[in-house]
XYZ file of C-alpha atoms in Angstrom:
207
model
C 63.291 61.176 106.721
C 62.414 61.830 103.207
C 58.951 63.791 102.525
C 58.398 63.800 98.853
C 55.400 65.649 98.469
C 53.050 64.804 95.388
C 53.830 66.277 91.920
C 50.380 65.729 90.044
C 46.461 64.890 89.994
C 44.431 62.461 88.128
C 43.116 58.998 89.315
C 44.966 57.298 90.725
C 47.616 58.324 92.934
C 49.771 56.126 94.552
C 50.731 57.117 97.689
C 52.507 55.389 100.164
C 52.306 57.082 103.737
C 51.457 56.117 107.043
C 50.475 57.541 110.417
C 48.517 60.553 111.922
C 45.470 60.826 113.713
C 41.931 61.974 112.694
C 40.803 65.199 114.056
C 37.974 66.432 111.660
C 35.533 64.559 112.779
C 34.473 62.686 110.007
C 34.629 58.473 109.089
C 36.028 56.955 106.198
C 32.772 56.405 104.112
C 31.364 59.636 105.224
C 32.025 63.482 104.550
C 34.480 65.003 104.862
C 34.520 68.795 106.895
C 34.978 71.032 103.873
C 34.712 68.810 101.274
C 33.145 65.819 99.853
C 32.520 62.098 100.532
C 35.531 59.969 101.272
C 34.656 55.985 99.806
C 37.261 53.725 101.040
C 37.471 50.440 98.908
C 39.398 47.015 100.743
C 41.172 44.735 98.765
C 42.504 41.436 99.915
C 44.995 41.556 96.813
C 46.641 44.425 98.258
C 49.005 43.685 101.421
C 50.436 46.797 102.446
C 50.325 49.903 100.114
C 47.554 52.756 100.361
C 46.010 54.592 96.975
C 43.951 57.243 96.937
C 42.741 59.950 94.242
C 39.556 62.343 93.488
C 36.701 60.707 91.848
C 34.403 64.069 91.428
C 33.899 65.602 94.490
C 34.582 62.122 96.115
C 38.060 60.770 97.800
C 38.461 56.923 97.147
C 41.142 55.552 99.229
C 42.168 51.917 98.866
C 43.176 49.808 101.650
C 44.399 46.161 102.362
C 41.509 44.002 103.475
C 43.375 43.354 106.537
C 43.490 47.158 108.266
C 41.555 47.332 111.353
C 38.935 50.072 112.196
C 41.857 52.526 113.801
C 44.289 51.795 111.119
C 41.600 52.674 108.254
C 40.525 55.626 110.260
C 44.511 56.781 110.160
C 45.166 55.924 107.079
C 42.368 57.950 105.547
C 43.060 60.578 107.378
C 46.771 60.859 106.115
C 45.758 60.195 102.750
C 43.355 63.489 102.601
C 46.320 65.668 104.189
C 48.244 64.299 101.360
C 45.878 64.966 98.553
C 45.203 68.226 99.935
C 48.629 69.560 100.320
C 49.305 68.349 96.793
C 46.005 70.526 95.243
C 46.838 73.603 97.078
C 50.970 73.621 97.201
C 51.792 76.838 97.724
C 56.151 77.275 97.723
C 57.244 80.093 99.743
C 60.461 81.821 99.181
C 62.396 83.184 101.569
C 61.116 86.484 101.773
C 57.238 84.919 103.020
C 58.518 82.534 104.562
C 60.171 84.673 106.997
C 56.862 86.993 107.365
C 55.074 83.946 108.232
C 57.348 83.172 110.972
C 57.363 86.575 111.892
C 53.536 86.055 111.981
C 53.540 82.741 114.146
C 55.592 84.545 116.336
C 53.317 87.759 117.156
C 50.705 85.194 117.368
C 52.231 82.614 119.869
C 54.815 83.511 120.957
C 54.549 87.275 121.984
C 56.949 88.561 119.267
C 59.736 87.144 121.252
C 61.463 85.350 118.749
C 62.790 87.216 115.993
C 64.891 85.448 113.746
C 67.965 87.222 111.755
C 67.209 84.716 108.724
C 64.083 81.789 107.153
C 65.322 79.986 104.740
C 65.033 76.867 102.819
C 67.636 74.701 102.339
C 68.072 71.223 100.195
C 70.908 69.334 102.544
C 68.578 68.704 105.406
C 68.031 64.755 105.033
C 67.563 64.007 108.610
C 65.472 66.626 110.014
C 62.797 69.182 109.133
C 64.347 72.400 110.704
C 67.050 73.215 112.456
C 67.890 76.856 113.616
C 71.444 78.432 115.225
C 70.487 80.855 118.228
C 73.306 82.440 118.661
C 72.703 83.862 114.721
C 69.222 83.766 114.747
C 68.925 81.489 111.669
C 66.723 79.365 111.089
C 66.675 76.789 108.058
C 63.516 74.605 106.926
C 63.968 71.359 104.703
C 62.492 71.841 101.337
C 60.750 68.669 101.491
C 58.251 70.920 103.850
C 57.030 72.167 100.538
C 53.577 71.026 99.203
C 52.805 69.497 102.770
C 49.553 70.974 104.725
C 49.973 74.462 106.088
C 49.621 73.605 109.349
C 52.684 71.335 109.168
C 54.876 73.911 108.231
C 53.541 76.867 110.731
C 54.017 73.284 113.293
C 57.599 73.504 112.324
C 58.623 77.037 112.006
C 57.094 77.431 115.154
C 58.999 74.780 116.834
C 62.485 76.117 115.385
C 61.671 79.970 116.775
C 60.640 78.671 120.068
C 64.076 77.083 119.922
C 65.712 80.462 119.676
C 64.094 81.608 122.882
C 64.661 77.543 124.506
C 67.245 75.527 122.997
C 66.112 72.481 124.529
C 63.027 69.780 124.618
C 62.231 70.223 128.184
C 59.307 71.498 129.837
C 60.003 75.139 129.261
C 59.851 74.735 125.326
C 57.175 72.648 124.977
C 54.873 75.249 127.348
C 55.778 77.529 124.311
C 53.845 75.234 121.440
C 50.729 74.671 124.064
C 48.913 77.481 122.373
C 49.526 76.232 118.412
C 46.311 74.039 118.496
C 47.694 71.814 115.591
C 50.503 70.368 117.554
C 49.484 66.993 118.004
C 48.252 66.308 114.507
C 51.183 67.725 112.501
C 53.392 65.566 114.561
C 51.490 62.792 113.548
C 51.189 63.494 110.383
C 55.122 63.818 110.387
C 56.016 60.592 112.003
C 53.287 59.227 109.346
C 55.457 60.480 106.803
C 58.398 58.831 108.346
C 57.107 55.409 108.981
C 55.798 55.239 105.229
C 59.405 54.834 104.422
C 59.851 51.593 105.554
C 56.632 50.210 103.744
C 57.561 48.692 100.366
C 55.995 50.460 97.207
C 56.253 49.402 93.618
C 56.229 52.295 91.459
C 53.071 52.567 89.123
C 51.561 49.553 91.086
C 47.558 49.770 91.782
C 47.337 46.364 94.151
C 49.075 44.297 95.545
């Protein structure tokens, strides 16, 4: 489930993701919460790839003609995670990374879970985190870096609730009910996932 995140700026980026739901409030064509307007241009050249880049203190997505109202609205909303992780990547090492799931913990979970070891590690194609209990480790998959903030607190916190449940039933998800950005950084995850099997043609504007 590869997550490259984006290595530059300038018009225009080509991104290719898919997924997520919209929870600032705002419509494509309108502002954005904490930042500017977003202008979203259709194309009925382009079939299935999504662009977007800053224009000023505007966000201009492109879309295929085709998208419906809820697809648009998705897409957009992706596409602004994306730029914005990519404008404000911050890398972690080790050392902050474990403070910040030392944080997440004191702040969700109680202080319960107090892992031995954070780390990131590069051999993690198929999943974002995984974590061993019985040493309290817990490893991250450096394609987490440069994606929004919340996404990563979404999955360090679901790896040290795993050292206190090692499950998916009831029990551990009861522990992520009080992270409010559940919901949308597992959205924006599975967007990330789905954008892999969407064709893209490197350097391509339309389609």
């Amino acid at each position: 489930m590869p997550a490259d995140p984006l290595n530059s700026t300038g018009p225009p980026q080509h991104l290719t993701t898919a997924g997520g739901r919209r929870m600032d409030g705002s419509r494509p064509g309108g502002p954005v919460a904490g930042g500017g307007p977003v202008e979203v241009r259709r194309s009925a050249r382009r079939r299935r790839t999504v662009s977007a880049y800053r224009d000023g203190n505007r966000t201009v997505v492109l879309l295929p003609a085709r998208m419906t109202a809820d697809e648009e609205a998705r897409w957009v909303s992706v596409m602004l995670d994306k730029l914005a992780a990519q404008e404000s990547r911050r890398f972690l090492d080790d050392g902050q990374l474990a403070q910040r799931a030392a944080d997440l913990s004191d702040r969700y979970l109680q202080g319960r879970a107090r892992p031995e070891s954070v780390r990131w590690v590069t051999n993690q194609d198929a999943r974002w985190g995984s974590c061993t209990p019985a040493a309290g480790s817990i490893r991250l998959s450096h394609r987490l870096q440069g994606m929004p903030e919340y996404v990563l607190d979404y999955v360090l916190l679901h790896e040290l609730a795993h050292l206190l449940v090692p499950g998916h039933g009831p029990r551990f998800w009861r522990l992520l009910e009080p992270y409010p950005r559940t919901e949308r950084a597992r959205g924006f995850l599975e967007g990330v996932v789905a954008a892999e099997r969407l064709p893209y043609v490197p350097g391509a504007r339309t389609e």
